[in-house]
Structures are given as C-alpha cells and as structure tokens.
CSV table of C-alpha atoms in Angstrom, one decimal:
chain,number,residue,atom,x,y,z
S,1,MET,CA,54.3,93.6,167.8
S,2,GLU,CA,50.6,94.2,167.4
S,3,ASP,CA,48.1,93.8,170.3
S,4,THR,CA,46.3,90.8,168.6
S,5,GLN,CA,48.7,87.9,168.4
S,6,THR,CA,48.3,85.2,165.8
S,7,ALA,CA,50.2,81.9,165.4
S,8,ASN,CA,51.4,83.3,162.1
S,9,GLN,CA,53.0,86.3,163.7
S,10,LEU,CA,54.7,84.4,166.5
S,11,GLY,CA,55.8,81.6,164.2
S,12,GLY,CA,57.1,84.1,161.7
S,13,ARG,CA,59.2,85.8,164.4
S,14,ALA,CA,60.6,82.4,165.4
S,15,ILE,CA,61.4,81.4,161.8
S,16,GLY,CA,63.1,84.8,161.1
S,17,SER,CA,65.2,84.4,164.3
S,18,ILE,CA,66.2,80.9,163.2
S,19,PHE,CA,67.4,82.3,159.9
S,20,PHE,CA,69.3,85.1,161.6
S,21,ALA,CA,70.9,82.6,164.0
S,22,VAL,CA,72.0,80.3,161.2
S,23,PHE,CA,73.3,83.1,158.9
S,24,GLY,CA,74.9,84.8,161.9
S,25,ALA,CA,76.8,81.6,162.6
S,26,ILE,CA,77.9,81.4,159.0
S,27,TRP,CA,79.1,85.0,159.1
S,28,LEU,CA,80.9,84.4,162.4
S,29,ALA,CA,82.6,81.3,161.1
S,30,LEU,CA,83.7,83.2,158.0
S,31,ALA,CA,85.0,86.0,160.3
S,32,PHE,CA,87.1,83.7,162.5
S,33,TYR,CA,88.4,82.0,159.4
S,34,ALA,CA,89.4,85.3,157.7
S,35,LEU,CA,91.0,86.6,160.9
S,36,GLU,CA,92.8,83.2,161.4
S,37,LEU,CA,91.1,82.7,164.7
S,38,LEU,CA,89.3,79.5,163.9
S,39,SER,CA,89.8,77.1,166.8
S,40,VAL,CA,88.0,74.5,168.8
S,41,ALA,CA,87.0,77.3,171.2
S,42,SER,CA,85.7,79.6,168.6
S,43,ILE,CA,83.8,76.8,166.8
S,44,SER,CA,82.4,75.7,170.1
S,45,GLY,CA,81.2,79.2,170.9
S,46,ILE,CA,79.5,79.5,167.5
S,47,VAL,CA,77.8,76.1,167.9
S,48,LEU,CA,76.7,76.9,171.4
S,49,GLY,CA,75.3,80.3,170.5
S,50,THR,CA,73.5,78.9,167.5
S,51,MET,CA,72.0,76.1,169.5
S,52,LEU,CA,70.8,78.5,172.1
S,53,LEU,CA,69.1,80.7,169.5
S,54,LEU,CA,67.7,77.7,167.6
S,55,THR,CA,66.3,76.1,170.7
S,56,THR,CA,64.6,79.4,171.8
S,57,GLY,CA,63.2,79.8,168.2
S,58,MET,CA,61.8,76.3,168.2
S,59,TYR,CA,60.3,76.9,171.7
S,60,LEU,CA,58.5,80.0,170.3
S,61,MET,CA,57.3,78.0,167.3
S,62,ARG,CA,55.8,75.5,169.7
S,63,LEU,CA,54.3,78.2,171.9
S,64,ALA,CA,52.8,79.9,168.8
S,65,LYS,CA,50.5,76.9,168.3
S,66,ARG,CA,48.4,78.1,171.3
S,67,TRP,CA,47.2,81.1,169.2
S,68,GLN,CA,44.8,81.2,166.4
S,69,ARG,CA,46.2,80.7,162.9
S,70,VAL,CA,44.9,83.0,160.1
S,71,PRO,CA,45.0,82.1,156.5
S,72,ASP,CA,48.3,82.8,154.8
S,73,ASP,CA,48.2,85.6,152.2
S,74,PRO,CA,49.8,84.2,149.0
S,75,ALA,CA,50.9,87.8,148.0
S,76,ILE,CA,53.1,87.9,151.0
S,77,GLY,CA,54.8,84.7,150.0
S,78,ARG,CA,55.3,86.0,146.5
S,79,ALA,CA,56.7,89.3,147.7
S,80,PHE,CA,59.1,87.5,150.1
S,81,GLY,CA,60.3,85.3,147.2
S,82,TRP,CA,60.9,88.4,145.0
S,83,ILE,CA,62.7,90.3,147.7
S,84,ASN,CA,65.0,87.4,148.4
S,85,ALA,CA,65.6,86.7,144.7
S,86,ILE,CA,66.6,90.3,144.1
S,87,GLN,CA,68.9,90.1,147.2
S,88,TRP,CA,70.7,87.0,145.9
S,89,ILE,CA,71.0,88.4,142.4
S,90,ALA,CA,72.5,91.5,143.8
S,91,VAL,CA,75.0,89.5,146.0
S,92,GLY,CA,76.1,87.5,142.9
S,93,ALA,CA,76.5,90.6,140.8
S,94,VAL,CA,78.5,92.4,143.4
S,95,ALA,CA,80.8,89.4,144.1
S,96,PHE,CA,81.4,89.0,140.4
S,97,THR,CA,81.9,92.7,139.7
S,98,PHE,CA,84.1,93.3,142.6
S,99,ALA,CA,86.3,90.3,141.7
S,100,ARG,CA,86.6,91.6,138.1
S,101,LEU,CA,87.6,95.1,139.4
S,102,HIS,CA,90.1,93.6,141.9
S,103,ILE,CA,88.3,95.1,144.9
S,104,ASP,CA,87.5,91.8,146.6
S,105,ALA,CA,88.3,93.2,150.0
S,106,TYR,CA,85.0,95.2,149.9
S,107,VAL,CA,82.8,92.2,149.0
S,108,VAL,CA,81.8,91.4,152.6
S,109,SER,CA,80.9,95.0,153.4
S,110,ALA,CA,78.9,95.2,150.2
S,111,ILE,CA,77.0,92.0,150.9
S,112,THR,CA,76.3,93.2,154.4
S,113,ALA,CA,74.8,96.4,152.9
S,114,ILE,CA,72.7,94.3,150.5
S,115,VAL,CA,71.4,92.1,153.4
S,116,GLY,CA,70.6,95.2,155.3
S,117,LEU,CA,68.8,96.9,152.4
S,118,HIS,CA,66.7,93.8,151.7
S,119,LEU,CA,65.4,93.9,155.3
S,120,PHE,CA,63.7,97.2,154.8
S,121,PRO,CA,61.0,95.8,152.5
S,122,LEU,CA,60.8,92.7,154.7
S,123,ALA,CA,60.2,94.8,157.7
S,124,ARG,CA,57.2,96.4,156.0
S,125,LEU,CA,56.0,93.1,154.6
S,126,PHE,CA,56.0,91.3,157.9
S,127,ARG,CA,55.2,94.4,160.0
S,128,ASN,CA,58.3,93.8,162.1
S,129,ARG,CA,59.7,97.0,163.4
S,130,LEU,CA,62.9,95.3,164.7
S,131,HIS,CA,63.8,94.5,161.1
S,132,TYR,CA,64.0,98.3,160.4
S,133,VAL,CA,66.6,98.6,163.2
S,134,THR,CA,68.5,95.5,162.0
S,135,ALA,CA,68.5,96.9,158.5
S,136,ALA,CA,69.7,100.3,159.5
S,137,VAL,CA,72.5,98.9,161.7
S,138,LEU,CA,73.7,96.5,159.0
S,139,VAL,CA,73.8,99.3,156.4
S,140,ALA,CA,75.7,101.5,158.8
S,141,TRP,CA,78.1,98.7,159.7
S,142,ALA,CA,78.7,98.0,156.0
S,143,LEU,CA,79.6,101.7,155.5
S,144,ALA,CA,81.7,101.9,158.6
S,145,SER,CA,83.6,98.7,157.9
S,146,ALA,CA,84.3,99.8,154.3
S,147,LEU,CA,85.5,103.2,155.4
S,148,LEU,CA,87.3,102.6,158.7
S,149,VAL,CA,88.7,99.1,158.8
S,150,PRO,CA,92.2,98.5,157.4
S,151,ILE,CA,91.9,96.7,154.1
S,152,ASP,CA,93.9,93.6,155.2
S,153,HIS,CA,91.4,92.9,158.0
S,154,MET,CA,88.3,94.3,156.3
S,155,GLN,CA,86.7,91.0,155.3
S,156,GLY,CA,87.1,89.4,158.7
S,157,ILE,CA,86.1,92.4,160.8
S,158,ALA,CA,83.1,93.2,158.5
S,159,ALA,CA,81.9,89.5,158.7
S,160,LEU,CA,82.4,89.5,162.5
S,161,GLY,CA,80.2,92.6,162.9
S,162,THR,CA,77.6,91.2,160.6
S,163,GLY,CA,77.4,87.9,162.5
S,164,VAL,CA,77.1,89.7,165.8
S,165,ILE,CA,74.4,92.0,164.5
S,166,LEU,CA,72.3,89.1,163.1
S,167,TRP,CA,72.7,87.2,166.4
S,168,LEU,CA,71.7,90.3,168.5
S,169,SER,CA,68.7,90.8,166.2
S,170,ALA,CA,67.6,87.2,166.6
S,171,ALA,CA,67.9,87.4,170.4
S,172,ALA,CA,66.0,90.7,170.5
S,173,THR,CA,63.3,89.4,168.2
S,174,LEU,CA,62.9,86.2,170.3
S,175,THR,CA,62.9,88.3,173.6
S,176,VAL,CA,60.2,90.7,172.3
S,177,ALA,CA,58.1,87.9,170.8
S,178,LEU,CA,58.2,85.8,174.0
S,179,GLN,CA,57.4,88.7,176.2
S,180,SER,CA,54.5,89.6,173.9
S,181,ALA,CA,53.2,86.0,174.0
S,182,ARG,CA,53.4,85.9,177.8
S,183,GLN,CA,51.5,89.2,178.2
S,184,SER,CA,48.7,88.4,175.8
S,185,ALA,CA,46.2,85.7,176.6
S,186,SER,CA,46.1,82.8,174.1
S,187,PRO,CA,42.6,82.7,172.5
S,188,LEU,CA,42.9,78.9,172.3
S,189,ALA,CA,43.9,78.4,175.9
S,190,GLY,CA,40.4,78.4,177.3
C-alpha cells in the first residue's frame, strides 16, 4: 500500500476482501457439493469462515472513515465495469462452448483462469499489488488443476483450490490493510 492512506484505499481493500470472501465461499460450497462432501460440518465451516472475513472487512470499512476521502475518479468506475463485463462474457462463452464440445470437466479450471486474468488489470487499476499475486496463483492453479487432477474429480478439486485462494487473498489483503492503517496516523484523528 502507499504511504499516504485515504478512506478510498482502505475502503476499497475492505470491499475487495468482502467480494473475495463471498465468492470464495461460493467456490468452496461448489467444491464440497462436487466432491460429495457437503455436510452440516462443511457448511458450518464455510459460514464461519465467511462471517469472520466479512466481519473483518466491515471493521476495516468503519476504520477507513477516520481517513480523508478523495473524490472518486469516474474513469476508474468505468474501467472496473468494463473489466468485469468482459470477465462475465468470457465466463459465459467458455461455459457454453465447453458444454457444446463436451469438455465440461474443464469449465471450472477455465473459469478460474478467467477470474485470475481479470485480476491483472484490476491490480493496476486499484494499485493493489496483492491482486497481482492472487491473479498469478489463480492462473497457475487453473493450469495445474486442468493438467494434473483426474478428470472425475477435476471440477471439485479445482473449485476447492479456487475458494481457498480467494479466502487466503481476502485474509492477506485485510491483514496488510489493517497493519497499514495502524502504522499510519489518521489525518482526521486530531
């Protein structure tokens, strides 16, 4: 993170972590379902992990209010919208095409790669170096799961890895942002 904190930066890290927590939970639930491991215990673990990450993200959002807010750049919002639109179009196209080609087993790995690839421009847009790491790990995981996991378990294992990566990224982002917030003095706390 940069030396000069703003409410926008800290709030943005919190919101990004909340998205990663929720999507990570969805991926984990999909994984447990595909692997036939969905149970009260696994659902409870997903809910507990999600609540922990969401609570920490909301705490960071509240903490961010102590810093100065700078005007939002509308170009960033537009770029974010385009990047996400392209991602969802790619996901839809891949899911449709893979189903038509009868290679459905590779859909989860392909979507993981798309999610990872879409994080590269987001990392630059939001000046978030941790997104580069998450992006690279997701793309590497997508390739590894497609090449190394047996086809009958590919969707479940690929989804499991994707969920874990998203949760670890959310936790790392929150940890770094909270440490950064604690180390820099709030300009509004005077």
